[in-house]
Amino acid sequence: LRLLPQQRYLQAEKVEASALERKRNVLCCLITRILKVEKQLHIDNLVFRVIDACQKGQLGLGLQFPSFCCHSVDVLSCVLHLLNQGYLRRQEERPHVLEY
């Protein structure tokens, strides 16, 4: 009986998936936190604020986290996820404005 070495690429995929999930969780938290304060915000302004917070690694009020690079596609994907979950909603008369 011969044992094969553990496949390293499988471990790498698990690490990458875990990192992506953590990034998504941070983005969702940032979006929610920003909208809790602002109550409503144009989607473009929200995207810029989230990207800025990611680059700085902070969101005021002493909240800090490791900075990372994110793109508008990442933020918009999380916005859609939060809309589908019911955490955010769009205004009927102005669908480009999001509310918490």
GROMACS .gro file of N, CA and C in nm, residues 3 10 14 22-23 31 37 41 44 55 57-58 61-63 66 70 75-76 78 84-85 89 91 100:
model
   75
    3LEU      N    1   0.096   0.547   0.009
    3LEU     CA    2   0.020   0.670   0.036
    3LEU      C    3   0.067   0.781  -0.056
   10LEU      N    4  -0.547   2.172  -0.357
   10LEU     CA    5  -0.676   2.166  -0.289
   10LEU      C    6  -0.674   2.257  -0.165
   14LYS      N    7  -0.903   2.610  -0.086
   14LYS     CA    8  -0.976   2.634   0.039
   14LYS      C    9  -0.936   2.767   0.099
   22ARG      N   10  -1.429   3.607   0.362
   22ARG     CA   11  -1.398   3.711   0.461
   22ARG      C   12  -1.410   3.850   0.398
   23LYS      N   13  -1.361   3.864   0.275
   23LYS     CA   14  -1.370   3.992   0.204
   23LYS      C   15  -1.516   4.031   0.184
   31ILE      N   16  -2.101   4.821   0.405
   31ILE     CA   17  -2.220   4.874   0.339
   31ILE      C   18  -2.330   4.899   0.441
   37VAL      N   19  -2.580   5.482   0.922
   37VAL     CA   20  -2.552   5.620   0.958
   37VAL      C   21  -2.624   5.717   0.864
   41LEU      N   22  -2.872   5.661   0.061
   41LEU     CA   23  -2.754   5.707  -0.011
   41LEU      C   24  -2.763   5.661  -0.156
   44ASP      N   25  -2.393   5.519  -0.622
   44ASP     CA   26  -2.257   5.558  -0.661
   44ASP      C   27  -2.178   5.609  -0.541
   55GLN      N   28  -0.959   5.089   0.127
   55GLN     CA   29  -0.822   5.132   0.104
   55GLN      C   30  -0.757   5.186   0.231
   57GLY      N   31  -0.864   5.112   0.543
   57GLY     CA   32  -0.871   5.013   0.649
   57GLY      C   33  -0.941   5.065   0.772
   58GLN      N   34  -1.025   5.164   0.754
   58GLN     CA   35  -1.099   5.218   0.869
   58GLN      C   36  -1.229   5.280   0.822
   61LEU      N   37  -1.509   5.627   1.372
   61LEU     CA   38  -1.553   5.577   1.502
   61LEU      C   39  -1.459   5.472   1.559
   62GLY      N   40  -1.331   5.476   1.521
   62GLY     CA   41  -1.233   5.382   1.575
   62GLY      C   42  -1.240   5.242   1.518
   63LEU      N   43  -1.328   5.218   1.421
   63LEU     CA   44  -1.338   5.086   1.360
   63LEU      C   45  -1.225   5.069   1.260
   66PRO      N   46  -0.781   4.528   0.855
   66PRO     CA   47  -0.672   4.527   0.757
   66PRO      C   48  -0.721   4.580   0.622
   70CYS      N   49  -1.043   4.653  -0.319
   70CYS     CA   50  -1.172   4.606  -0.368
   70CYS      C   51  -1.213   4.692  -0.487
   75VAL      N   52  -1.824   4.553  -0.460
   75VAL     CA   53  -1.920   4.624  -0.376
   75VAL      C   54  -2.062   4.606  -0.429
   76LEU      N   55  -2.079   4.618  -0.561
   76LEU     CA   56  -2.211   4.602  -0.619
   76LEU      C   57  -2.264   4.460  -0.601
   78CYS      N   58  -2.204   4.273  -0.344
   78CYS     CA   59  -2.250   4.267  -0.205
   78CYS      C   60  -2.379   4.345  -0.186
   84ASN      N   61  -3.114   4.120  -0.188
   84ASN     CA   62  -3.185   3.992  -0.193
   84ASN      C   63  -3.216   3.937  -0.055
   85GLN      N   64  -3.128   3.965   0.042
   85GLN     CA   65  -3.149   3.919   0.179
   85GLN      C   66  -3.251   4.006   0.254
   89ARG      N   67  -3.301   4.820   0.077
   89ARG     CA   68  -3.409   4.833  -0.021
   89ARG      C   69  -3.387   4.957  -0.106
   91GLN      N   70  -3.556   5.282  -0.318
   91GLN     CA   71  -3.674   5.368  -0.315
   91GLN      C   72  -3.753   5.344  -0.443
  100TYR      N   73  -3.135   5.165   0.430
  100TYR     CA   74  -3.114   5.054   0.522
  100TYR      C   75  -3.245   5.022   0.587
   0.00000   0.00000   0.00000
